[in-house]
Coordinates of C-alpha atoms in Angstrom, one line a residue:
M1280 CA 0.0 0.0 0.0
S1281 CA 1.2 3.5 -0.8
G1282 CA -0.8 6.6 0.1
G1283 CA -3.9 4.4 0.5
E1284 CA -3.6 3.0 -3.0
T1285 CA -2.6 -0.5 -3.9
I1286 CA 0.4 -0.8 -6.2
I1287 CA 0.1 -3.7 -8.6
D1288 CA 3.2 -5.1 -10.3
A1289 CA 2.3 -5.4 -14.0
S1290 CA 5.8 -6.1 -15.3
W1291 CA 4.6 -9.6 -16.4
L1292 CA 2.5 -7.9 -19.0
L1293 CA 5.7 -7.1 -20.9
G1294 CA 6.5 -10.8 -21.4
L1295 CA 2.9 -11.5 -22.4
S1296 CA 2.9 -8.7 -24.9
A1297 CA 6.2 -10.0 -26.3
L1298 CA 4.7 -13.5 -26.7
G1299 CA 1.8 -12.0 -28.5
I1300 CA 4.2 -10.2 -30.9
Y1301 CA 5.9 -13.5 -31.8
I1302 CA 2.6 -15.2 -32.3
H1303 CA 1.5 -12.4 -34.6
A1304 CA 4.8 -12.7 -36.5
V1305 CA 3.9 -16.2 -37.5
F1306 CA 0.7 -15.0 -39.1
L1307 CA 2.6 -12.2 -40.8
S1308 CA 5.1 -14.6 -42.2
I1309 CA 2.3 -16.7 -43.8
T1310 CA 0.7 -13.5 -45.1
L1311 CA 4.0 -12.6 -46.8
G1312 CA 5.3 -16.0 -47.8
F1313 CA 2.2 -17.8 -49.1
P1314 CA 1.5 -15.4 -52.1
L1315 CA 5.0 -16.2 -53.5
V1316 CA 4.1 -19.9 -53.6
I1317 CA 0.6 -19.3 -55.0
I1318 CA 2.0 -17.1 -57.7
G1319 CA 4.5 -20.0 -58.5
L1320 CA 1.7 -22.5 -58.7
L1321 CA -0.5 -20.3 -60.9
L1322 CA 2.5 -19.7 -63.3
K1323 CA 3.0 -23.5 -63.5
Y1324 CA -0.8 -23.9 -64.1
S1325 CA -0.8 -21.3 -66.9
K1326 CA 2.1 -23.0 -68.7
S1327 CA 1.1 -26.6 -68.2
G1328 CA -2.7 -26.6 -67.8
D1329 CA -2.2 -29.1 -65.0
E1330 CA -5.3 -28.7 -62.7
D1331 CA -3.3 -30.0 -59.7
Y1332 CA -1.4 -26.7 -59.6
F1333 CA -4.7 -24.7 -59.7
K1334 CA -6.4 -26.9 -57.0
T1335 CA -3.4 -26.5 -54.7
A1336 CA -3.4 -22.7 -55.3
K1337 CA -7.1 -22.5 -54.3
I1338 CA -6.5 -24.4 -51.1
M1339 CA -3.6 -22.1 -50.3
T1340 CA -5.7 -19.1 -51.0
A1341 CA -8.3 -20.3 -48.5
V1342 CA -5.6 -20.8 -45.9
L1343 CA -4.2 -17.3 -46.7
A1344 CA -7.7 -15.8 -46.2
I1345 CA -8.1 -17.4 -42.8
N1346 CA -4.6 -16.5 -41.8
F1347 CA -5.1 -12.9 -42.8
A1348 CA -8.2 -12.7 -40.5
L1349 CA -6.3 -14.2 -37.6
G1350 CA -3.4 -11.9 -38.3
A1351 CA -5.7 -8.9 -38.1
V1352 CA -7.1 -10.1 -34.8
T1353 CA -3.7 -10.8 -33.2
G1354 CA -2.4 -7.5 -34.7
T1355 CA -5.1 -5.6 -32.9
L1356 CA -4.3 -7.4 -29.6
V1357 CA -0.6 -6.6 -30.1
E1358 CA -1.3 -2.9 -30.6
F1359 CA -3.5 -2.9 -27.5
G1360 CA -0.7 -4.6 -25.5
L1361 CA 1.9 -2.1 -26.8
V1362 CA -0.1 0.9 -25.6
Q1363 CA -1.0 -0.7 -22.3
A1364 CA 2.2 -2.5 -21.3
W1365 CA 5.2 -0.9 -23.1
P1366 CA 6.4 2.5 -21.6
G1367 CA 6.8 5.2 -24.2
T1368 CA 4.5 3.9 -26.8
I1369 CA 2.2 6.9 -26.7
L1370 CA 5.2 9.3 -27.1
A1371 CA 6.5 7.2 -29.9
I1372 CA 3.2 7.3 -31.8
A1373 CA 3.1 11.1 -31.2
S1374 CA 6.6 11.6 -32.7
F1375 CA 8.7 9.4 -35.0
A1376 CA 6.2 6.5 -35.4
F1377 CA 3.2 8.7 -36.4
A1378 CA 3.9 9.1 -40.2
P1379 CA 5.0 5.5 -40.8
L1380 CA 2.0 4.0 -38.9
A1381 CA -0.5 6.4 -40.6
L1382 CA 0.8 5.3 -44.0
E1383 CA 0.8 1.7 -42.9
L1384 CA -2.9 1.9 -42.3
L1385 CA -3.4 3.0 -45.9
A1386 CA -1.3 0.1 -47.1
F1387 CA -3.2 -2.3 -44.9
A1388 CA -6.6 -1.1 -46.3
N1389 CA -5.3 -1.8 -49.8
E1390 CA -4.1 -5.2 -48.7
I1391 CA -7.7 -6.1 -47.7
A1392 CA -9.2 -4.7 -50.9
T1393 CA -6.7 -6.6 -53.2
L1394 CA -6.9 -9.8 -51.3
V1395 CA -10.7 -9.9 -51.4
L1396 CA -10.5 -9.0 -55.2
F1397 CA -8.1 -11.9 -55.7
I1398 CA -10.3 -14.4 -53.8
V1399 CA -13.6 -13.6 -55.5
T1400 CA -12.0 -13.5 -59.0
L1401 CA -9.8 -16.5 -58.8
G1402 CA -10.9 -19.0 -61.5
R1403 CA -13.3 -16.5 -63.0
I1404 CA -10.7 -14.3 -64.9
R1405 CA -7.5 -15.1 -66.8
T1406 CA -4.8 -16.6 -64.7
S1407 CA -2.4 -13.8 -65.6
Y1408 CA -4.9 -11.3 -64.2
S1409 CA -5.1 -13.2 -61.0
I1410 CA -1.4 -13.3 -60.7
A1411 CA -1.2 -9.6 -61.2
I1412 CA -3.8 -8.9 -58.5
L1413 CA -2.1 -11.2 -56.0
A1414 CA 1.3 -9.5 -56.8
V1415 CA -0.3 -6.1 -56.0
Y1416 CA -1.6 -7.5 -52.8
W1417 CA 1.8 -8.8 -51.9
I1418 CA 3.4 -5.5 -52.7
F1419 CA 1.0 -3.7 -50.3
A1420 CA 1.7 -6.4 -47.6
A1421 CA 5.5 -5.9 -48.1
L1422 CA 5.0 -2.1 -47.9
S1423 CA 3.2 -2.5 -44.6
G1424 CA 6.2 -4.4 -43.3
V1425 CA 8.6 -1.7 -44.6
L1426 CA 6.8 1.0 -42.8
I1427 CA 6.5 -0.9 -39.5
M1428 CA 10.2 -1.8 -39.7
S1429 CA 11.1 1.8 -40.2
V1430 CA 9.7 2.4 -36.7
N1431 CA 11.8 -0.5 -35.3
S1432 CA 14.9 0.8 -37.2
W1433 CA 14.6 4.2 -35.6
L1434 CA 14.8 2.6 -32.2
V1435 CA 18.1 1.1 -33.2
A1436 CA 19.4 4.2 -35.1
P1437 CA 17.4 7.3 -34.0
W1438 CA 18.0 9.3 -37.2
G1439 CA 17.5 13.0 -36.8
T1440 CA 18.9 13.3 -33.3
G1441 CA 22.3 14.4 -34.7
P1442 CA 25.2 14.6 -32.2
I1443 CA 23.0 14.2 -29.1
A1444 CA 23.8 10.5 -28.4
K1445 CA 27.5 11.0 -29.3
A1446 CA 27.8 13.8 -26.7
I1447 CA 27.1 11.3 -23.9
Y1448 CA 28.3 8.1 -25.6
P1449 CA 31.4 8.9 -27.7
F1450 CA 31.5 5.5 -29.4
M1451 CA 28.1 6.1 -31.1
P1452 CA 27.8 7.8 -34.5
E1453 CA 26.0 11.1 -35.3
F1454 CA 22.5 10.3 -36.5
G1455 CA 22.2 12.7 -39.4
G1456 CA 21.2 16.3 -39.2
L1457 CA 19.3 17.6 -36.1
A1458 CA 15.6 17.1 -36.7
A1459 CA 14.8 16.8 -33.0
D1460 CA 14.4 19.3 -30.1
A1461 CA 17.7 18.6 -28.4
Q1462 CA 16.7 20.7 -25.3
K1463 CA 13.7 18.5 -24.6
L1464 CA 15.6 15.2 -25.1
V1465 CA 18.4 16.3 -22.7
I1466 CA 15.8 17.6 -20.1
L1467 CA 14.1 14.2 -20.1
K1468 CA 17.6 12.6 -19.4
I1469 CA 18.1 15.1 -16.6
L1470 CA 14.7 14.2 -15.0
A1471 CA 15.5 10.5 -15.3
I1472 CA 18.7 10.9 -13.4
A1473 CA 17.3 13.3 -10.9
S1474 CA 14.3 11.0 -10.1
G1475 CA 16.1 7.7 -10.3
M1476 CA 13.3 6.6 -12.7
P1477 CA 14.0 5.0 -16.1
I1478 CA 13.2 7.4 -18.8
Q1479 CA 10.5 5.0 -20.0
A1480 CA 8.6 5.4 -16.7
I1481 CA 8.6 9.2 -17.3
I1482 CA 7.4 9.2 -20.9
Q1483 CA 4.7 6.4 -20.5
N1484 CA 2.3 9.0 -19.2
P1485 CA -0.1 9.8 -22.2
E1486 CA -0.1 13.5 -21.2
V1487 CA 3.7 13.8 -21.6
A1488 CA 3.5 14.1 -25.4
G1489 CA 1.2 17.0 -25.1
K1490 CA 3.0 18.8 -22.2
V1491 CA 6.5 18.4 -23.5
G1492 CA 5.4 19.4 -27.0
V1493 CA 6.9 18.6 -30.4
I1494 CA 10.1 16.6 -30.2
L1495 CA 10.8 15.8 -33.8
T1496 CA 10.4 18.5 -36.5
D1497 CA 10.5 16.1 -39.4
P1498 CA 7.6 13.5 -39.2
Y1499 CA 9.1 11.4 -42.0
V1500 CA 12.6 11.1 -40.4
A1501 CA 12.1 7.4 -39.5
I1502 CA 11.1 6.5 -43.1
F1503 CA 14.2 8.1 -44.5
N1504 CA 16.6 6.7 -41.9
P1505 CA 19.4 5.1 -44.0
F1506 CA 19.3 2.1 -41.7
A1507 CA 15.6 1.5 -42.4
A1508 CA 15.9 0.1 -45.9
I1509 CA 18.3 -2.7 -45.2
S1510 CA 16.7 -3.5 -41.9
A1511 CA 13.3 -3.8 -43.6
L1512 CA 14.6 -5.9 -46.5
H1513 CA 16.4 -8.2 -44.1
A1514 CA 13.3 -8.7 -41.9
L1515 CA 10.9 -9.0 -44.9
F1516 CA 13.0 -11.7 -46.6
A1517 CA 13.2 -13.6 -43.3
A1518 CA 9.4 -13.5 -43.1
F1519 CA 9.1 -14.6 -46.8
S1520 CA 11.4 -17.5 -45.9
V1521 CA 9.4 -18.6 -42.9
G1522 CA 6.1 -18.4 -44.8
V1523 CA 7.3 -20.4 -47.7
S1524 CA 9.0 -22.9 -45.4
I1525 CA 5.6 -23.4 -43.6
A1526 CA 4.0 -24.1 -47.0
L1527 CA 6.8 -26.5 -48.0
L1528 CA 6.5 -28.3 -44.7
A1529 CA 2.7 -28.7 -45.2
F1530 CA 3.1 -30.1 -48.7
S1531 CA 5.9 -32.5 -47.6
L1532 CA 3.8 -33.8 -44.7
R1533 CA 0.7 -34.2 -46.9
Y1534 CA 2.7 -36.1 -49.5
Y1535 CA 4.4 -38.3 -46.8
T1536 CA 1.1 -39.2 -45.2
G1537 CA -1.2 -39.4 -48.3
G1538 CA 1.1 -39.9 -51.2
E1539 CA -0.8 -37.5 -53.5
K1540 CA 1.4 -36.4 -56.4
R1541 CA -0.3 -33.0 -56.3
N1542 CA 1.5 -32.2 -53.0
L1543 CA 4.8 -33.4 -54.5
K1544 CA 4.4 -31.0 -57.4
A1545 CA 3.6 -28.1 -55.1
A1546 CA 6.6 -29.0 -52.9
K1547 CA 8.9 -28.7 -56.0
V1548 CA 7.5 -25.3 -56.8
A1549 CA 8.0 -24.2 -53.2
S1550 CA 11.6 -25.6 -53.1
L1551 CA 12.6 -23.3 -55.9
V1552 CA 11.1 -20.2 -54.1
I1553 CA 12.8 -21.1 -50.8
L1554 CA 16.2 -21.6 -52.6
V1555 CA 16.0 -18.1 -54.1
L1556 CA 15.1 -16.6 -50.8
F1557 CA 18.0 -18.3 -49.0
L1558 CA 20.4 -17.3 -51.6
I1559 CA 19.5 -13.6 -50.9
Q1560 CA 18.4 -13.3 -47.3
P1561 CA 21.3 -14.7 -45.1
T1562 CA 24.1 -13.9 -47.6
I1563 CA 23.6 -10.6 -49.4
L1564 CA 21.0 -8.9 -47.0
G1565 CA 22.6 -10.5 -43.9
H1566 CA 26.0 -8.9 -44.9
F1567 CA 24.6 -5.4 -45.4
M1568 CA 22.5 -5.7 -42.3
G1569 CA 25.6 -6.6 -40.3
E1570 CA 27.4 -3.6 -41.7
G1571 CA 24.5 -1.4 -40.7
V1572 CA 24.6 -2.7 -37.1
V1573 CA 28.3 -2.1 -36.9
E1574 CA 28.0 1.5 -38.1
M1575 CA 24.8 2.5 -36.3
N1576 CA 24.9 0.5 -33.1
P1577 CA 28.4 -0.7 -32.2
T1578 CA 27.4 -1.8 -28.7
K1579 CA 24.8 -4.2 -30.2
F1580 CA 27.5 -5.6 -32.5
A1581 CA 29.8 -6.1 -29.6
M1582 CA 27.1 -7.9 -27.7
M1583 CA 26.4 -10.2 -30.7
E1584 CA 30.1 -11.1 -30.8
N1585 CA 30.5 -11.4 -27.0
A1586 CA 33.2 -8.8 -27.3
K1587 CA 33.8 -7.9 -23.7
E1588 CA 37.4 -7.2 -24.8
T1589 CA 38.6 -6.1 -28.2
F1590 CA 39.8 -9.0 -30.3
Y1591 CA 40.9 -10.0 -33.8
N1592 CA 39.0 -12.4 -36.0
P1593 CA 39.7 -12.0 -39.7
M1594 CA 36.6 -13.9 -40.8
I1595 CA 34.2 -11.8 -38.6
A1596 CA 36.1 -8.6 -39.5
L1597 CA 35.8 -9.3 -43.2
V1598 CA 32.0 -9.8 -43.0
A1599 CA 31.5 -6.9 -40.7
Y1600 CA 33.9 -4.3 -42.0
G1601 CA 35.1 -5.7 -45.3
D1602 CA 38.6 -5.6 -43.9
P1603 CA 40.0 -8.7 -42.2
S1604 CA 42.7 -6.7 -40.4
R1605 CA 40.4 -4.5 -38.3
P1606 CA 39.7 -5.5 -34.7
I1607 CA 36.3 -6.4 -33.3
V1608 CA 35.8 -3.5 -31.0
G1609 CA 34.8 -4.5 -27.5
F1610 CA 33.4 -3.0 -24.3
D1611 CA 36.9 -2.2 -23.1
E1612 CA 37.3 0.3 -25.9
F1613 CA 33.8 1.7 -25.2
E1614 CA 34.8 2.2 -21.6
R1615 CA 38.0 4.0 -22.7
Q1616 CA 35.9 6.3 -24.8
C1617 CA 33.5 7.0 -21.9
N1618 CA 36.5 7.9 -19.7
S1619 CA 37.7 10.3 -22.4
L1620 CA 34.8 12.6 -21.5
G1621 CA 36.9 13.6 -18.5
D1622 CA 35.2 15.9 -15.9
A1623 CA 32.5 17.2 -18.2
E1624 CA 29.1 17.3 -16.5
L1625 CA 25.5 16.9 -17.7
G1626 CA 25.0 20.5 -16.7
D1627 CA 27.8 21.5 -19.2
L1628 CA 25.9 19.8 -22.0
A1629 CA 22.6 21.4 -20.9
G1630 CA 24.3 24.8 -20.8
Q1631 CA 25.6 24.4 -24.3
L1632 CA 22.0 23.9 -25.4
G1633 CA 20.7 26.8 -23.5
I1634 CA 18.9 24.8 -20.8
T1635 CA 18.6 26.2 -17.3
M1636 CA 17.8 24.4 -14.1
D1637 CA 14.6 26.4 -13.8
A1638 CA 13.5 25.0 -17.2
A1639 CA 14.2 21.5 -16.0
I1640 CA 12.3 22.0 -12.7
A1641 CA 9.3 23.5 -14.7
T1642 CA 9.3 20.5 -17.0
A1643 CA 9.4 18.1 -14.1
K1644 CA 6.2 19.7 -12.7
Q1645 CA 4.6 19.6 -16.1
V1646 CA 5.1 15.8 -16.6
G1647 CA 4.5 14.9 -12.9
V1648 CA 8.0 13.9 -12.0
K1649 CA 8.4 14.6 -8.2
V1650 CA 11.9 16.0 -7.9
G1651 CA 13.1 19.2 -6.2
P1652 CA 15.8 21.7 -6.9
E1653 CA 18.3 19.6 -4.9
E1654 CA 17.8 16.5 -7.0
I1655 CA 18.0 18.5 -10.2
Q1656 CA 21.3 20.1 -9.0
N1657 CA 22.7 16.6 -8.3
A1658 CA 21.7 15.5 -11.8
W1659 CA 23.2 18.7 -13.2
N1660 CA 26.5 17.9 -11.6
T1661 CA 26.6 14.3 -12.7
E1662 CA 29.6 13.6 -14.9
L1663 CA 28.9 12.5 -18.5
R1664 CA 31.5 9.8 -18.0
Q1665 CA 29.5 8.3 -15.1
I1666 CA 26.3 8.3 -17.2
C1667 CA 28.1 6.7 -20.1
L1668 CA 29.7 3.9 -18.0
A1669 CA 26.5 3.2 -16.1
D1670 CA 24.5 2.7 -19.3
L1671 CA 27.3 0.7 -20.8
K1672 CA 27.3 -1.7 -17.8
K1673 CA 23.5 -2.3 -18.3
A1674 CA 24.2 -3.3 -21.9
E1675 CA 27.1 -5.5 -21.0
S1676 CA 25.0 -7.4 -18.4
R1677 CA 22.9 -8.7 -21.3
I1678 CA 25.8 -9.7 -23.5
A1679 CA 25.5 -13.5 -22.9
V1680 CA 21.8 -13.6 -23.8
V1681 CA 22.3 -11.5 -27.0
H1682 CA 25.3 -13.5 -28.1
A1683 CA 23.6 -16.9 -27.6
A1684 CA 20.5 -15.7 -29.4
Y1685 CA 22.5 -14.3 -32.3
Y1686 CA 24.5 -17.5 -32.9
T1687 CA 21.5 -19.7 -32.5
K1688 CA 19.9 -17.7 -35.3
I1689 CA 23.1 -18.0 -37.4
A1690 CA 23.1 -21.8 -36.8
F1691 CA 19.5 -22.3 -37.9
G1692 CA 20.2 -20.0 -40.9
V1693 CA 23.1 -22.2 -42.0
I1694 CA 20.9 -25.4 -41.5
G1695 CA 18.1 -23.8 -43.6
F1696 CA 20.5 -22.7 -46.3
V1697 CA 22.0 -26.1 -46.7
S1698 CA 18.6 -27.8 -46.5
A1699 CA 17.2 -25.5 -49.2
I1700 CA 20.1 -26.4 -51.6
A1701 CA 19.8 -30.1 -50.8
L1702 CA 16.1 -30.2 -51.3
F1703 CA 16.2 -28.3 -54.6
A1704 CA 19.0 -30.6 -55.8
H1705 CA 17.0 -33.7 -54.8
F1706 CA 13.9 -32.6 -56.7
R1707 CA 16.0 -31.8 -59.8

């Protein structure tokens, strides 16, 4: 009890929301992957006239329609969970995520229209027209993914914040020209330190967006983030691969249990699609994605490679930097760069931006953060080096989990790549 009110720990909602996101991702993968196989089946049907291909395409279309409905339902639940459970969602929607998500709604509406048109006209119009309609649907579905991934990419590389991050974390790059209100971002950091609250706890209040005001001056900054394109392509091709793999598994199981040649024919079509995807996604796109992470988020790359200390590995360096002689920069180098900040204080940075303690105190009152002049003064006098090192330690504490997850993903990618080649070779 606190002040007569019961405080309920709702942190478990974060895990539940994350689980919902992964479940939703399965439906998304089918939404993006199945059309590629259906198009392949319809192409084979138009060339050969074999009704088996058309029959399988119709069955897959029915599954796609049901999956789309379930995806819409789980997507709505995921959005509700994000707003309710994840701190800062409201502020994100009010700033960098607004334009991408608004445009994504338009793309989603066109997805619905073109999918319905494809379903009701399949078998009633020329096969080439059906293929064209489904291709348009698939383009809108992919566009939705690109727009959503632009929001995710901004969280990794907050383009438009210029030199703000680098001023506190010297190992970070400058994120383009300044399209953000630097004063407001630094004031929020001051309030987080002064109150001892994580910044997420401050910005989760829906009223913060209105009281703090406009943070980003360019609503499209997330879309034109240079990291967004490769991040979106890498994620989309992964989703294509998962969706096509699900179809391939279904065909294989049906052929194994029933022996219908129709399913074997469909599996051969899907095997070609999955081979093309695996030749592109983990190799070409994976390489450029790795380069993007190295440039935009060096701490994440160090966590992926378990680089507590800087080390040399020619193979990793060649993939990451294109130069086998370069070292894999570790947390020891990041700490050295943190210490290079010397005795500079947060108040020095605030002063350079024209921020006064009175302005910080006034903002605290506006957003409901209970701190007084003494706490603000203590935050003002906090060395940038201390902030840098403290946040670096938080990242380093998660290095084992990130490293294990990353190399587990790599291992499954290698298995999938080899399997795709072997299956295609077997069918040929």
